[in-house]
C-alpha positions as a Python dict, from the first residue, in 0.01 Angstrom:
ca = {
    (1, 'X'): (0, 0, 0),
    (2, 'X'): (390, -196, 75),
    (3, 'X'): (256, -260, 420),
    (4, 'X'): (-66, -379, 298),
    (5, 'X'): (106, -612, 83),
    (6, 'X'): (357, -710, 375),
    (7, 'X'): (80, -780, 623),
    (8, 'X'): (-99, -957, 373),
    (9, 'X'): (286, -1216, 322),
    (10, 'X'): (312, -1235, 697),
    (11, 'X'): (-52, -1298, 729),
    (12, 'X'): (3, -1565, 452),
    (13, 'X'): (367, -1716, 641),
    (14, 'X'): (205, -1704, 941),
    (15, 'X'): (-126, -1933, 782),
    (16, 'X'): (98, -2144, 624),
    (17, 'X'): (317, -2214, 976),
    (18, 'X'): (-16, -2259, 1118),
    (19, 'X'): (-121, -2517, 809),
    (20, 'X'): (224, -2696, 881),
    (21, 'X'): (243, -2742, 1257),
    (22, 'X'): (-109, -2863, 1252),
    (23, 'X'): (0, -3114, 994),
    (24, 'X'): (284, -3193, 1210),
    (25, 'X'): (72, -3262, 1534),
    (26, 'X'): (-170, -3488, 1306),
    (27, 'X'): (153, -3646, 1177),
    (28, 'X'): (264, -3701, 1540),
    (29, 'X'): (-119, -3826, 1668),
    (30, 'X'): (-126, -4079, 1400),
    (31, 'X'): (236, -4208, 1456),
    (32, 'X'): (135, -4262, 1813),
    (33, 'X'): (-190, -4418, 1733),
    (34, 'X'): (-54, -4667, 1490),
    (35, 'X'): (265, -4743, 1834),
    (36, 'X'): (-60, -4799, 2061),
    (37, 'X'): (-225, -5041, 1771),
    (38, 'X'): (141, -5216, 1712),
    (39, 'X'): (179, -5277, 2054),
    (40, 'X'): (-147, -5413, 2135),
    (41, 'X'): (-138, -5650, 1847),
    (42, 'X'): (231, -5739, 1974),
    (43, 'X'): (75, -5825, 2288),
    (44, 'X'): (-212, -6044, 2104),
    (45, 'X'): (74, -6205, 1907),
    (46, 'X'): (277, -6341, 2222),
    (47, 'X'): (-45, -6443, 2364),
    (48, 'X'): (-139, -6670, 2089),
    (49, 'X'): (227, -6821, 2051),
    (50, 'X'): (202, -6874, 2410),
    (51, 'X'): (-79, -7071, 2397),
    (52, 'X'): (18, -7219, 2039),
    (53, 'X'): (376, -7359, 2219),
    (54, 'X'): (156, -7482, 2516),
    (55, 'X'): (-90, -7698, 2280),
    (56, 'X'): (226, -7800, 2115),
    (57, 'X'): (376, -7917, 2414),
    (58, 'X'): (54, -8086, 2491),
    (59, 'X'): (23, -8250, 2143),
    (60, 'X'): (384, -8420, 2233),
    (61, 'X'): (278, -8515, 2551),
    (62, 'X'): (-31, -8691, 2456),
    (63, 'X'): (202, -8848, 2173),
    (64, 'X'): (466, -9010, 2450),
    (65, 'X'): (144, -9139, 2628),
    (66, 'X'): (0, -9307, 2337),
    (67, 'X'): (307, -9441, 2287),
    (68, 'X'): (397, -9546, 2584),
    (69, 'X'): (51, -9696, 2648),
    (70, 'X'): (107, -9898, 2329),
    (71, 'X'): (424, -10012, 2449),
    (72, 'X'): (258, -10152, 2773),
    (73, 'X'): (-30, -10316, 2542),
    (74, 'X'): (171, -10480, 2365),
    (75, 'X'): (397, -10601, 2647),
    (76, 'X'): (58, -10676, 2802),
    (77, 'X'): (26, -10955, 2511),
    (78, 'X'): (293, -11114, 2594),
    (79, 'X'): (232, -11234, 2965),
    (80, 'X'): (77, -11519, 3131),
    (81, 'X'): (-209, -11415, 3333),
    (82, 'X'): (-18, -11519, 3664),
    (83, 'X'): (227, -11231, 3524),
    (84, 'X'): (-33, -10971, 3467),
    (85, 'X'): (-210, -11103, 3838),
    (86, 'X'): (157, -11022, 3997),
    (87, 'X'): (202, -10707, 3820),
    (88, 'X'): (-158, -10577, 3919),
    (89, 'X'): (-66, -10654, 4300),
    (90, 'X'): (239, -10482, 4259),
    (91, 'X'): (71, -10169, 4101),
    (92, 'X'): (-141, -10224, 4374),
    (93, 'X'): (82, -10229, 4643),
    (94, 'X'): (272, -9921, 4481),
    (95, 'X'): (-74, -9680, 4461),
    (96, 'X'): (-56, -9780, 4862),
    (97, 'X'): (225, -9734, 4931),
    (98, 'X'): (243, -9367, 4779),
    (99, 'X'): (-99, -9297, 4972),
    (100, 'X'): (51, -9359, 5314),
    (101, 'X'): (375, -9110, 5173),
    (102, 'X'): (70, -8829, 5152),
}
């Protein structure tokens, strides 16, 4: 009958070790699953603030060009047409000039 009831505690210890390492390894499974997802979406994240800082960049860009393009308009205004004429040729003369460079 006492080692009835003693195999019956071990048998119950034993169950109970078995219950708890199992929970441990589903603990562990999970922890790494949730690492893998946290990474990934770490990886998505630096993706889209790369591309984010590069549209940014590109927004400024297209700013300084508008800008400067107004600039020129307006300086545009303010010459004679011989002055524009001269400043075409010299354009010109520039676009050639960095062809025969190539």
């Amino acid at each position: 009958k006492e080692a009835d009831r003693r195999a019956a505690e071990e048998a119950k210890a034993k169950r109970e070790q078995a219950i708890r390492a199992a929970e441990a390894a589903a603990d562990e499974y999970e922890r790494q699953e949730l690492d893998k997802k946290r990474k990934a979406f770490e990886e998505r994240n630096k993706h889209l603030q790369e591309i984010a800082k590069r549209a940014q960049q590109e927004a400024i860009e297209m700013a300084q060009r508008k800008k400067r393009l107004r600039e020129e308009e307006e300086e545009m205004r303010k010459l004679t047409p011989e002055q524009i004429q001269q400043r075409e040729r010299n354009r010109q003369f520039k676009a050639r000039e960095e062809e025969r460079k190539r």
